[in-house]
Short mmCIF file of C-alpha atoms in Angstrom, two decimals:
data_model
loop_
_atom_site.label_atom_id
_atom_site.label_comp_id
_atom_site.label_asym_id
_atom_site.label_seq_id
_atom_site.Cartn_x
_atom_site.Cartn_y
_atom_site.Cartn_z
CA UNK A 133 -0.31 0.15 -0.40
CA UNK A 134 1.37 3.60 -1.14
CA UNK A 135 1.71 5.80 2.07
CA UNK A 136 0.51 9.35 1.78
CA UNK A 137 2.55 11.88 0.29
CA UNK A 138 1.94 14.18 3.09
CA UNK A 139 4.19 11.33 5.13
CA UNK A 140 6.54 11.32 2.61
CA UNK A 141 7.59 14.87 2.69
CA UNK A 142 7.39 15.27 6.22
CA UNK A 143 10.39 12.60 5.85
CA UNK A 144 12.19 14.28 3.22
CA UNK A 145 11.67 17.35 4.97
CA UNK A 146 13.03 16.03 8.82
CA UNK A 147 15.47 14.26 6.93
CA UNK A 148 17.28 17.36 6.16
CA UNK A 149 17.79 19.29 8.79
CA UNK A 150 20.37 19.71 10.41
CA UNK A 151 22.46 17.11 11.92
CA UNK A 152 23.84 17.71 15.95
CA UNK A 153 27.29 18.04 14.78
CA UNK A 154 26.87 21.05 12.17
CA UNK A 155 24.41 22.24 15.06
CA UNK A 156 27.78 22.88 17.16
CA UNK A 157 27.11 19.50 19.44
CA UNK A 158 30.24 17.92 20.91
CA UNK A 159 30.46 14.04 22.66
CA UNK A 160 29.86 15.96 26.20
CA UNK A 161 26.40 18.51 25.15
CA UNK A 162 24.93 14.74 23.14
CA UNK A 163 25.13 13.63 26.47
CA UNK A 164 23.06 15.80 28.23
CA UNK A 165 20.74 15.09 25.44
CA UNK A 166 20.62 12.21 26.39
CA UNK A 167 19.89 12.60 29.31
CA UNK A 168 18.09 15.33 29.43
CA UNK A 169 15.90 12.52 27.39
CA UNK A 170 16.53 9.78 29.62
CA UNK A 171 14.79 12.07 32.15
CA UNK A 172 11.82 12.65 30.11
CA UNK A 173 11.30 9.03 29.60
CA UNK A 174 10.64 8.42 33.09
CA UNK A 175 9.28 11.01 34.07
CA UNK A 176 6.73 10.27 31.28
CA UNK A 177 6.62 6.61 32.43
CA UNK A 178 6.35 6.54 36.09
CA UNK A 179 3.79 10.21 36.48
CA UNK A 180 2.16 8.71 32.91
CA UNK A 181 1.88 12.70 31.82
CA UNK A 182 1.28 13.33 27.98
CA UNK A 183 3.64 15.48 26.28
CA UNK A 184 1.58 15.21 22.85
CA UNK A 185 -1.05 16.78 23.31
CA UNK A 186 0.44 19.55 25.20
CA UNK A 187 2.25 20.33 21.91
CA UNK A 188 -0.22 19.70 19.88
CA UNK A 189 -2.37 22.14 21.46
CA UNK A 190 -0.06 24.85 19.99
CA UNK A 191 0.50 23.10 16.34
CA UNK A 192 -3.13 24.45 15.21
CA UNK A 193 -2.10 23.80 11.46
CA UNK A 194 -0.98 19.86 12.30
CA UNK A 195 2.76 21.09 10.54
CA UNK A 196 4.83 19.16 13.42
CA UNK A 197 6.35 22.18 14.78
CA UNK A 198 6.29 24.64 17.41
CA UNK A 199 8.18 27.88 18.42
CA UNK A 200 11.37 27.74 21.40
CA UNK A 201 8.78 29.11 23.84
CA UNK A 202 6.45 26.96 22.95
CA UNK A 203 8.56 24.39 23.47
CA UNK A 204 9.67 25.15 26.93
CA UNK A 205 5.90 25.80 27.68
CA UNK A 206 4.54 22.63 26.66
CA UNK A 207 7.57 20.84 28.90
CA UNK A 208 5.84 22.64 31.49
CA UNK A 209 2.19 22.64 31.31
CA UNK A 210 2.77 18.93 31.26
CA UNK A 211 5.14 18.65 34.11
CA UNK A 212 8.25 18.01 32.71
CA UNK A 213 10.82 18.48 34.92
CA UNK A 214 13.76 19.99 33.54
CA UNK A 215 16.74 22.74 33.90
CA UNK A 216 16.77 25.62 31.83
CA UNK A 217 19.95 24.58 30.12
CA UNK A 218 18.38 20.93 29.37
CA UNK A 219 15.66 22.92 27.38
CA UNK A 220 17.82 24.91 25.53
CA UNK A 221 19.74 22.02 24.29
CA UNK A 222 16.62 20.29 23.38
CA UNK A 223 14.81 23.64 21.67
CA UNK A 224 18.76 23.52 19.84
CA UNK A 225 19.04 20.08 18.70
CA UNK A 226 14.97 19.62 17.59
CA UNK A 227 14.54 22.51 15.58
CA UNK A 228 15.54 25.06 13.05
CA UNK A 229 15.14 27.91 11.80
CA UNK A 230 13.30 29.09 15.10
CA UNK A 231 11.24 26.49 15.56
CA UNK A 232 11.25 22.74 17.19
CA UNK A 233 9.75 19.45 15.12
CA UNK A 234 7.96 17.64 18.09
CA UNK A 235 7.50 15.56 16.15
CA UNK A 236 11.01 14.14 15.85
CA UNK A 237 11.23 14.55 19.81
CA UNK A 238 8.20 12.51 20.71
CA UNK A 239 9.50 9.73 18.53
CA UNK A 240 13.10 10.02 20.20
CA UNK A 241 11.28 9.72 23.22
CA UNK A 242 9.71 6.13 22.84
CA UNK A 243 11.22 4.28 25.89
CA UNK A 244 14.55 2.51 25.05
CA UNK A 245 14.54 0.36 27.42
CA UNK A 246 11.48 -1.13 30.42
CA UNK A 247 11.69 1.13 33.16
CA UNK A 248 12.62 -2.23 35.83
CA UNK A 249 16.40 -1.96 33.97
CA UNK A 250 16.72 1.37 35.52
CA UNK A 251 19.69 1.82 37.98
CA UNK A 252 19.38 3.61 41.51
CA UNK A 253 22.07 5.69 39.95
CA UNK A 254 19.23 7.27 37.41
CA UNK A 255 17.06 7.76 39.91
CA UNK A 256 19.07 9.81 41.75
CA UNK A 257 19.96 11.43 39.24
CA UNK A 258 16.27 12.22 37.79
CA UNK A 259 15.36 13.36 41.76
CA UNK A 260 18.36 15.48 41.43
CA UNK A 261 17.41 17.15 38.49
CA UNK A 262 13.87 18.04 39.79
CA UNK A 263 15.37 19.50 43.24
CA UNK A 264 17.29 21.77 40.86
CA UNK A 265 14.19 23.09 38.77
CA UNK A 266 12.52 22.91 41.47
CA UNK A 267 14.91 25.56 42.67
CA UNK A 268 15.49 27.86 39.33
CA UNK A 269 11.49 27.88 39.42
CA UNK A 270 11.21 29.23 42.70
CA UNK A 271 13.64 31.76 41.90
CA UNK A 272 12.29 32.61 38.67
CA UNK A 273 8.34 32.66 39.95
CA UNK A 274 9.70 36.60 40.09
CA UNK A 275 6.56 37.85 37.73
CA UNK A 276 4.95 41.08 38.88
CA UNK A 277 1.91 40.75 38.49
CA UNK A 278 0.72 44.36 38.16
CA UNK A 279 2.88 44.69 35.20
CA UNK A 280 1.51 41.24 33.22
CA UNK A 281 -1.36 42.98 33.67
CA UNK A 282 -1.52 46.06 32.24
CA UNK A 283 1.44 43.95 29.12
CA UNK A 284 -2.35 42.09 28.61
CA UNK A 285 -3.92 45.39 28.90
CA UNK A 286 -2.21 47.34 26.53
CA UNK A 287 -2.25 44.19 23.97
CA UNK A 288 -6.36 43.71 24.53
CA UNK A 289 -6.87 47.69 23.96
CA UNK A 290 -5.01 48.07 21.31
CA UNK A 291 -5.42 44.81 19.82
CA UNK A 292 -9.31 45.11 20.58
CA UNK A 293 -8.50 41.23 21.76
CA UNK A 294 -11.54 39.42 23.03
CA UNK A 295 -9.93 37.19 25.42
CA UNK A 296 -13.21 35.71 27.23
CA UNK A 297 -14.28 34.35 23.84
CA UNK A 298 -11.32 31.82 23.51
CA UNK A 299 -11.54 31.42 27.09
CA UNK A 300 -14.62 29.96 26.78
CA UNK A 301 -14.27 27.40 23.59
CA UNK A 302 -12.27 24.87 26.51
CA UNK A 303 -15.50 25.99 29.36
CA UNK A 304 -18.87 23.69 27.73
CA UNK A 305 -20.27 23.40 30.61
CA UNK A 306 -20.25 27.79 31.90
CA UNK A 307 -18.76 27.13 35.35
CA UNK A 308 -16.52 29.98 34.69
CA UNK A 309 -13.50 28.13 35.69
CA UNK A 310 -10.52 26.13 32.94
CA UNK A 311 -8.05 24.26 33.28
CA UNK A 312 -4.48 25.76 33.80
CA UNK A 313 -3.68 24.32 30.70
CA UNK A 314 -6.89 25.28 29.04
CA UNK A 315 -5.60 29.33 30.01
CA UNK A 316 -2.44 28.86 28.81
CA UNK A 317 -3.77 28.13 25.14
CA UNK A 318 -6.34 30.34 25.44
CA UNK A 319 -4.50 32.79 26.55
CA UNK A 320 -1.61 31.40 23.58
CA UNK A 321 -4.71 31.69 20.67
CA UNK A 322 -4.75 35.26 21.45
CA UNK A 323 -1.17 36.22 20.70
CA UNK A 324 0.03 37.30 23.89
CA UNK A 325 3.52 36.09 24.01
CA UNK A 326 3.76 35.53 27.99
CA UNK A 327 6.83 33.73 30.27
CA UNK A 328 6.30 31.58 32.53
CA UNK A 329 6.66 33.12 35.57
CA UNK A 330 3.63 35.31 33.62
CA UNK A 331 1.13 33.20 33.22
CA UNK A 332 2.13 32.11 37.26
CA UNK A 333 2.00 35.45 38.82
CA UNK A 334 -2.03 35.05 36.61
CA UNK A 335 -2.55 31.08 38.07
CA UNK A 336 -2.08 32.24 41.36
CA UNK A 337 -3.58 35.24 41.81
CA UNK A 338 -6.84 34.22 39.69
CA UNK A 339 -6.81 30.63 40.54
CA UNK A 340 -9.98 28.56 42.55
CA UNK A 341 -9.17 28.04 45.72
CA UNK A 342 -11.27 24.89 45.85
CA UNK A 343 -10.50 23.26 42.78
CA UNK A 344 -6.91 22.96 42.06
CA UNK A 345 -5.67 23.34 38.96
CA UNK A 346 -8.19 25.78 37.60
CA UNK A 347 -8.79 29.57 37.11
CA UNK A 348 -11.47 31.71 37.28
CA UNK A 349 -11.27 32.97 33.65
CA UNK A 350 -14.37 35.26 34.31
CA UNK A 351 -13.00 37.13 36.82
CA UNK A 352 -9.48 37.33 34.89
CA UNK A 353 -11.33 38.21 31.76
CA UNK A 354 -13.86 41.20 33.94
CA UNK A 355 -10.63 43.26 35.13
CA UNK A 356 -8.46 43.06 31.71
CA UNK A 357 -11.83 44.06 30.47
CA UNK A 358 -12.12 46.88 32.13
CA UNK A 359 -9.89 48.36 29.80
CA UNK A 360 -13.21 49.24 27.59
CA UNK A 361 -15.32 50.33 30.50
CA UNK A 362 -17.56 49.12 32.47
CA UNK A 363 -18.69 45.44 32.02
CA UNK A 364 -22.11 45.27 33.93
CA UNK A 365 -24.15 48.22 32.60
CA UNK A 366 -26.37 46.44 30.90
CA UNK A 367 -27.48 44.33 34.89
CA UNK A 368 -26.73 47.54 36.49
CA UNK A 369 -27.99 50.53 34.69
CA UNK A 370 -26.97 53.17 37.53
CA UNK A 371 -23.12 51.81 37.86
CA UNK A 372 -20.89 54.26 36.26
CA UNK A 373 -18.79 54.17 33.55
CA UNK A 374 -15.09 54.36 33.70
CA UNK A 375 -13.55 56.15 31.31
CA UNK A 376 -11.16 54.23 29.33
CA UNK A 377 -7.56 53.99 29.82
CA UNK A 378 -5.84 54.47 26.53
CA UNK A 379 -2.96 52.18 24.71
CA UNK A 380 -0.72 54.42 25.65
CA UNK A 381 -1.53 55.91 28.89
CA UNK A 382 -0.94 51.55 29.96
CA UNK A 383 2.72 51.40 28.53
CA UNK A 384 3.54 55.05 29.65
CA UNK A 385 2.97 53.96 33.72
CA UNK A 386 4.50 50.48 32.03
CA UNK A 387 7.82 52.52 31.38
CA UNK A 388 7.56 54.44 34.64
CA UNK A 389 7.79 51.43 36.82
CA UNK A 390 10.31 49.72 35.53
CA UNK A 391 12.36 52.66 35.17
CA UNK A 392 15.75 52.93 37.56
CA UNK A 393 15.25 55.26 40.41
CA UNK A 394 17.91 57.28 40.22
CA UNK A 395 16.59 57.91 36.39
CA UNK A 396 13.19 58.30 38.37
CA UNK A 397 14.52 61.06 40.04
CA UNK A 398 16.03 63.25 38.17
CA UNK A 399 13.26 63.37 35.42
CA UNK A 400 11.19 63.84 38.33
CA UNK A 401 12.97 66.61 39.29
CA UNK A 402 12.86 68.34 35.82
CA UNK A 403 8.98 67.62 35.52
CA UNK A 404 7.95 69.80 38.76
CA UNK A 405 11.40 72.55 37.93
CA UNK A 406 9.22 72.68 33.63
CA UNK A 407 5.63 72.72 36.60
CA UNK A 408 6.89 75.47 38.12
CA UNK A 409 7.92 77.80 34.97
CA UNK A 410 5.13 77.09 33.70
CA UNK A 411 3.06 78.48 36.86
CA UNK A 412 5.48 81.81 36.90
CA UNK A 413 5.12 82.45 33.91
CA UNK A 414 1.63 81.10 32.74
CA UNK A 415 3.02 78.76 29.59
CA UNK A 416 0.67 77.19 27.00
CA UNK A 417 1.84 74.05 25.93
CA UNK A 418 -0.30 72.57 24.52
CA UNK A 419 -0.50 74.64 20.93
CA UNK A 420 2.59 73.49 20.70
CA UNK A 421 2.65 70.33 20.70
CA UNK A 422 -0.55 70.08 18.73
CA UNK A 423 1.33 71.78 15.91
CA UNK A 424 3.50 68.69 15.51
CA UNK A 425 0.61 66.30 16.39
CA UNK A 426 -1.84 66.56 13.24
CA UNK A 427 -3.66 63.28 13.65
CA UNK A 428 -4.06 64.21 17.87
CA UNK A 429 -2.29 60.27 19.11
CA UNK A 430 -1.22 62.01 22.27
CA UNK A 431 2.51 61.78 21.37
CA UNK A 432 5.39 63.77 19.75
CA UNK A 433 8.98 62.42 18.69
CA UNK A 434 11.54 63.01 21.02
CA UNK A 435 13.01 65.44 19.39
CA UNK A 436 9.47 67.14 18.15
CA UNK A 437 8.76 67.55 21.92
CA UNK A 438 12.46 68.81 22.83
CA UNK A 439 12.02 70.46 20.20
CA UNK A 440 9.23 72.49 21.95
CA UNK A 441 10.55 72.79 25.36
CA UNK A 442 13.44 74.35 24.26
CA UNK A 443 11.65 77.14 22.08
CA UNK A 444 9.32 77.97 25.26
CA UNK A 445 12.92 77.72 27.44
CA UNK A 446 11.76 75.48 29.76
CA UNK A 447 15.00 73.96 30.06
CA UNK A 448 17.30 76.58 29.83
CA UNK A 449 20.46 75.67 31.75
CA UNK A 450 18.48 72.06 32.09
CA UNK A 451 21.15 68.85 31.44
CA UNK A 452 20.93 66.61 28.19
CA UNK A 453 20.78 63.69 30.22
CA UNK A 454 18.35 65.00 32.78
CA UNK A 455 15.67 66.38 29.46
CA UNK A 456 16.35 62.73 28.58
CA UNK A 457 15.43 61.07 31.72
CA UNK A 458 12.25 63.23 31.53
CA UNK A 459 11.67 61.81 28.10
CA UNK A 460 12.03 58.66 29.00
CA UNK A 461 9.27 58.74 31.25
CA UNK A 462 6.55 59.25 29.09
CA UNK A 463 8.27 57.10 25.80
CA UNK A 464 5.52 55.11 23.63
CA UNK A 465 6.17 53.02 21.35
CA UNK A 466 4.17 54.15 17.77
CA UNK A 467 4.37 52.77 14.67
CA UNK A 468 7.50 51.16 15.49
CA UNK A 469 9.11 54.51 16.34
CA UNK A 470 9.85 56.08 19.86
CA UNK A 471 7.76 58.64 20.79
CA UNK A 472 6.75 60.93 23.61
CA UNK A 473 2.92 60.92 25.36
CA UNK A 474 2.85 64.98 25.63
CA UNK A 475 -0.46 64.87 26.49
CA UNK A 476 0.28 62.44 29.29
CA UNK A 477 3.26 65.16 29.96
CA UNK A 478 1.18 67.89 29.90
CA UNK A 479 -1.68 65.96 32.66
CA UNK A 480 1.19 65.90 35.14
CA UNK A 481 2.32 69.60 34.58
CA UNK A 482 -0.93 70.38 35.62
CA UNK A 483 -1.65 68.27 38.46
CA UNK A 484 1.06 69.92 39.64
CA UNK A 485 0.33 73.81 39.23
CA UNK A 486 -2.94 73.12 40.91
CA UNK A 487 -0.66 70.93 43.49
CA UNK A 488 1.24 74.52 44.14
CA UNK A 489 -1.39 76.51 44.06
CA UNK A 490 -3.10 75.36 47.16
CA UNK A 491 0.59 74.43 49.52
CA UNK A 492 0.52 76.97 52.72
CA UNK A 493 3.20 79.32 51.28
CA UNK A 494 5.85 79.03 52.97
#
């Protein structure tokens, strides 16, 4: 019986991939790959793990390949314990042009010997690997929940994503919760490129206490969708709708939080300096910025922002590094270009001026 043409094509493609030698693998690294595979075989057999299902979830077009990040996520979701180096070696060994052939990986994963033949040394080695991986996981679980949520909200607001529609596909009984595996799959299907620590931070925050390994996706989606305004107006007409948070404002908040302490202090000093001059002279900056902002985006280029401050003589005597810190505080990316969110800048200047008037005279 003739084999389907697609199978023949796949075999040819697999055979023409780079060999481990051409990828720079030496004897030691090849031994490490073998050890990693043996460790996975042991864990799969002992705990009845199913990495294939998780890998196929990422392969929506059935090409037999996933990205390196998806490969690492699938192993983690399948509860396979490896060190970061082992994961990276497997990505390189089974990878080509940034994609990992999980079909080759699964073919090699077929147990070469019965578990009964495993030596005590092998068992001890697996336990050591588990210990190292758990230590790394504890150290790596440092993702900031607030930053992760802002990252998601920014993507949702910019691309008008409705995450809840993807989540409901995994919740046939409409219980308002999904498994951890389904939660990650849904977010991945939305095109949200989250790291493993970010996934874990979300899963910890929205965990369902009475049902282990489940996430309350309704609560999560409600908080994410807050960027579109109040979501329960049809149930509570008297509820006040919160003003939509522009995507650039979300990005500014995230960038400000990531600034180094010293740079942030310098930026705040320059901001206060500018606000005092504006208050004393009664300077109006809005029209000057709008001259450069023809499409009313609320942002201008860094050179345009600096030009306005210079023309109005608001930064005379201020070091360039300090002006750069101020622009970094309000930086946003627009069309692949780094701009300055002048509208947010003006709002903060106005707020400082109001505080100056409310403050008692010294």
